[in-house]
C-alpha cells in the first residue's frame, strides 16, 4: 500500500463520507475565515487521466528518505524543512503560516502548507544537487518514480553531479518541487 502524494479534485475534496476530504476542507475553511480570508471553494474537478497531460498528480513515497533529510538539514532550517516536506495537505495559495488541523479519524494533526512557499525551498536543494533538466516536469501516474528507477540511472554516467550520488534524495527533491508546481499550476490540492 504505502503513502502516496495525489492531487484531489472537488468531488473528493468536499465529500464528507469516510474516504472524502470534507472534514479537512471544512477545517481549512474555518481557519481561513478565522484569519479573515475567504474559504477555498474554487477546487477544480478531477481531470480524466491522460498520460503526459499534467492534469493529475500521483507519486508514491517508497524510497529511503535518509539522504533527503540529511540534505534538508544541511541546506534548510528546521522550519523550512517542515514546510517543504512536513505537510499532509498542500493548497495552491500562500499562507502566512501553516494551518494545523486535528483529524479525529486519524488521531493526529495534519499540517496544511501553501504551495507557493515550497518551490523556493525545493529549488534550493535542486541547485545544491545540480538536478538534471531532464527530470520530468509532470507526474501524472508515478512518472517521476519510473524516471528515477530507469532513465535517471541511464542518464547518470553522462550527466554527472551530486544528484547521481543519491538518487533517492534527488527523487524526493523533485517530488516535493513537482507536487507544489502541480498544485499551483492546476489550482488544486495535493495530499498524502
CSV table of C-alpha atoms in Angstrom, one decimal:
chain,number,residue,atom,x,y,z
A,1,UNK,CA,0.0,0.0,0.0
A,2,UNK,CA,2.4,2.8,1.2
A,3,UNK,CA,2.0,6.5,1.2
A,4,UNK,CA,1.1,8.5,-1.9
A,5,UNK,CA,1.0,12.1,-2.9
A,6,UNK,CA,-2.0,12.7,-5.0
A,7,UNK,CA,-4.0,15.6,-6.4
A,8,UNK,CA,-7.5,15.8,-5.2
A,9,UNK,CA,-10.5,17.1,-7.2
A,10,UNK,CA,-13.5,18.9,-6.0
A,11,UNK,CA,-15.7,15.9,-5.7
A,12,UNK,CA,-13.4,14.1,-3.3
A,13,UNK,CA,-12.3,17.3,-1.5
A,14,UNK,CA,-15.9,18.3,-0.5
A,15,UNK,CA,-17.0,14.7,0.1
A,16,UNK,CA,-17.9,14.2,3.8
A,17,UNK,CA,-18.1,10.4,3.5
A,18,UNK,CA,-15.3,8.2,5.0
A,19,UNK,CA,-13.0,8.3,2.0
A,20,UNK,CA,-13.5,12.0,1.3
A,21,UNK,CA,-11.6,15.1,2.5
A,22,UNK,CA,-14.7,17.0,3.6
A,23,UNK,CA,-13.6,17.2,7.3
A,24,UNK,CA,-10.2,18.6,6.3
A,25,UNK,CA,-11.8,21.0,3.8
A,26,UNK,CA,-14.2,22.3,6.5
A,27,UNK,CA,-11.3,22.7,8.9
A,28,UNK,CA,-9.2,24.7,6.5
A,29,UNK,CA,-12.1,26.9,5.5
A,30,UNK,CA,-12.9,27.6,9.2
A,31,UNK,CA,-9.2,28.6,9.8
A,32,UNK,CA,-9.1,30.8,6.7
A,33,UNK,CA,-12.2,32.6,7.9
A,34,UNK,CA,-10.7,33.0,11.4
A,35,UNK,CA,-7.7,34.6,9.7
A,36,UNK,CA,-10.0,37.0,7.8
A,37,UNK,CA,-9.6,35.2,4.5
A,38,UNK,CA,-12.1,33.7,2.1
A,39,UNK,CA,-12.8,30.0,2.1
A,40,UNK,CA,-11.1,27.8,-0.5
A,41,UNK,CA,-14.0,26.9,-2.8
A,42,UNK,CA,-12.5,27.1,-6.3
A,43,UNK,CA,-11.3,23.5,-6.3
A,44,UNK,CA,-11.1,22.2,-9.9
A,45,UNK,CA,-12.8,18.9,-10.7
A,46,UNK,CA,-10.7,15.8,-11.0
A,47,UNK,CA,-9.3,15.5,-14.6
A,48,UNK,CA,-9.6,12.4,-16.6
A,49,UNK,CA,-6.3,10.6,-16.8
A,50,UNK,CA,-4.3,11.4,-19.9
A,51,UNK,CA,-0.7,10.3,-19.8
A,52,UNK,CA,1.7,13.2,-20.0
A,53,UNK,CA,-1.1,15.8,-19.7
A,54,UNK,CA,0.0,17.2,-16.3
A,55,UNK,CA,-3.7,17.2,-15.2
A,56,UNK,CA,-3.3,14.7,-12.4
A,57,UNK,CA,-0.5,14.0,-9.8
A,58,UNK,CA,0.3,10.7,-8.2
A,59,UNK,CA,3.6,9.6,-6.8
A,60,UNK,CA,4.5,7.0,-4.1
A,61,UNK,CA,6.8,7.7,-1.2
A,62,UNK,CA,8.6,4.4,-1.3
A,63,UNK,CA,12.3,5.2,-1.4
A,64,UNK,CA,14.5,5.8,1.6
A,65,UNK,CA,14.3,9.4,2.8
A,66,UNK,CA,17.6,9.3,4.8
A,67,UNK,CA,19.7,11.1,2.3
A,68,UNK,CA,17.0,13.7,1.6
A,69,UNK,CA,16.5,14.5,5.2
A,70,UNK,CA,20.3,14.9,5.6
A,71,UNK,CA,20.2,17.2,2.6
A,72,UNK,CA,17.4,19.3,4.2
A,73,UNK,CA,19.4,19.5,7.5
A,74,UNK,CA,22.4,20.8,5.5
A,75,UNK,CA,20.7,23.4,3.4
A,76,UNK,CA,17.4,24.4,5.2
A,77,UNK,CA,16.3,25.5,8.6
A,78,UNK,CA,14.1,23.1,10.6
A,79,UNK,CA,11.1,25.4,9.8
A,80,UNK,CA,11.9,25.3,6.1
A,81,UNK,CA,12.2,21.6,6.1
A,82,UNK,CA,8.8,21.3,7.8
A,83,UNK,CA,7.2,23.5,5.1
A,84,UNK,CA,9.0,21.6,2.3
A,85,UNK,CA,8.0,18.1,3.3
A,86,UNK,CA,6.1,18.0,6.6
A,87,UNK,CA,2.7,18.8,5.1
A,88,UNK,CA,-0.2,16.5,4.8
A,89,UNK,CA,-2.3,18.9,2.6
A,90,UNK,CA,-0.8,21.4,0.1
A,91,UNK,CA,-3.1,24.2,-1.0
A,92,UNK,CA,-2.5,26.2,-4.2
A,93,UNK,CA,-2.3,29.6,-2.4
A,94,UNK,CA,0.1,31.3,0.0
A,95,UNK,CA,-0.4,31.0,3.7
A,96,UNK,CA,1.3,33.4,6.2
A,97,UNK,CA,1.7,30.4,8.5
A,98,UNK,CA,0.8,26.8,8.2
A,99,UNK,CA,-2.5,25.5,9.4
A,100,UNK,CA,-2.6,22.6,11.9
A,101,UNK,CA,-5.8,20.6,12.0
A,102,UNK,CA,-6.7,17.9,14.4
A,103,UNK,CA,-8.1,15.0,12.3
A,104,UNK,CA,-10.2,12.8,14.6
A,105,UNK,CA,-10.4,9.9,12.2
A,106,UNK,CA,-6.6,9.5,12.2
A,107,UNK,CA,-5.9,10.7,15.8
A,108,UNK,CA,-3.2,13.1,14.7
A,109,UNK,CA,-2.7,16.7,13.5
A,110,UNK,CA,-2.3,17.4,9.8
A,111,UNK,CA,-0.2,20.3,8.6
A,112,UNK,CA,-1.6,22.4,5.7
A,113,UNK,CA,1.0,24.4,3.8
A,114,UNK,CA,0.8,26.8,0.9
A,115,UNK,CA,2.2,25.5,-2.3
A,116,UNK,CA,3.9,28.9,-3.3
A,117,UNK,CA,6.1,28.5,-0.2
A,118,UNK,CA,7.5,25.1,-1.3
A,119,UNK,CA,9.3,25.7,-4.7
A,120,UNK,CA,11.9,28.1,-3.4
A,121,UNK,CA,12.9,25.6,-0.8
A,122,UNK,CA,12.9,22.6,-3.2
A,123,UNK,CA,14.8,24.7,-5.8
A,124,UNK,CA,17.5,25.5,-3.3
A,125,UNK,CA,18.0,21.7,-2.8
A,126,UNK,CA,17.8,21.1,-6.6
A,127,UNK,CA,20.6,23.6,-7.1
A,128,UNK,CA,22.7,22.0,-4.4
A,129,UNK,CA,22.2,18.6,-6.1
A,130,UNK,CA,22.6,20.1,-9.7
A,131,UNK,CA,19.4,18.3,-10.7
A,132,UNK,CA,19.3,17.5,-14.4
A,133,UNK,CA,16.9,19.4,-16.7
A,134,UNK,CA,15.7,16.1,-18.0
A,135,UNK,CA,13.8,15.4,-14.7
A,136,UNK,CA,10.1,15.1,-15.7
A,137,UNK,CA,8.0,18.3,-15.2
A,138,UNK,CA,4.7,16.4,-14.7
A,139,UNK,CA,3.9,13.4,-12.7
A,140,UNK,CA,0.6,12.0,-13.8
A,141,UNK,CA,0.9,8.4,-12.7
A,142,UNK,CA,4.2,7.6,-11.0
A,143,UNK,CA,6.1,9.2,-13.9
A,144,UNK,CA,8.7,10.6,-11.6
A,145,UNK,CA,9.1,7.2,-9.8
A,146,UNK,CA,9.6,5.4,-13.1
A,147,UNK,CA,12.0,8.0,-14.4
A,148,UNK,CA,14.3,7.7,-11.3
A,149,UNK,CA,14.1,3.9,-11.5
A,150,UNK,CA,15.1,3.7,-15.1
A,151,UNK,CA,16.1,6.8,-17.2
A,152,UNK,CA,17.9,8.6,-14.3
A,153,UNK,CA,20.2,5.6,-13.9
A,154,UNK,CA,20.9,5.6,-17.7
A,155,UNK,CA,21.5,9.4,-17.7
A,156,UNK,CA,23.7,9.5,-14.6
A,157,UNK,CA,27.0,8.4,-16.2
A,158,UNK,CA,26.7,11.2,-18.9
A,159,UNK,CA,25.2,13.9,-16.7
A,160,UNK,CA,27.3,13.6,-13.5
A,161,UNK,CA,26.8,15.8,-10.5
A,162,UNK,CA,25.8,15.5,-6.8
A,163,UNK,CA,22.3,14.2,-7.8
A,164,UNK,CA,23.9,11.0,-9.1
A,165,UNK,CA,25.4,10.2,-5.6
A,166,UNK,CA,21.9,9.7,-4.0
A,167,UNK,CA,19.1,9.1,-6.5
A,168,UNK,CA,16.7,8.6,-3.6
A,169,UNK,CA,17.4,12.1,-2.3
A,170,UNK,CA,17.2,13.5,-5.8
A,171,UNK,CA,13.8,11.8,-6.2
A,172,UNK,CA,12.4,13.5,-3.1
A,173,UNK,CA,13.7,16.9,-4.1
A,174,UNK,CA,12.0,16.5,-7.5
A,175,UNK,CA,8.9,15.0,-5.8
A,176,UNK,CA,8.2,17.9,-3.5
A,177,UNK,CA,9.0,20.5,-6.1
A,178,UNK,CA,6.7,18.9,-8.7
A,179,UNK,CA,3.9,18.5,-6.2
A,180,UNK,CA,4.0,22.2,-5.4
A,181,UNK,CA,4.3,23.2,-9.0
A,182,UNK,CA,1.3,21.0,-9.9
A,183,UNK,CA,-0.8,22.4,-7.1
A,184,UNK,CA,-0.1,26.0,-8.3
A,185,UNK,CA,-0.5,25.2,-12.0
A,186,UNK,CA,-3.8,23.4,-11.6
A,187,UNK,CA,-5.1,25.4,-8.6
A,188,UNK,CA,-5.7,22.1,-6.8
A,189,UNK,CA,-4.9,20.3,-3.6
A,190,UNK,CA,-2.2,17.7,-3.3
A,191,UNK,CA,-2.5,15.4,-0.2
A,192,UNK,CA,-0.7,12.5,1.3
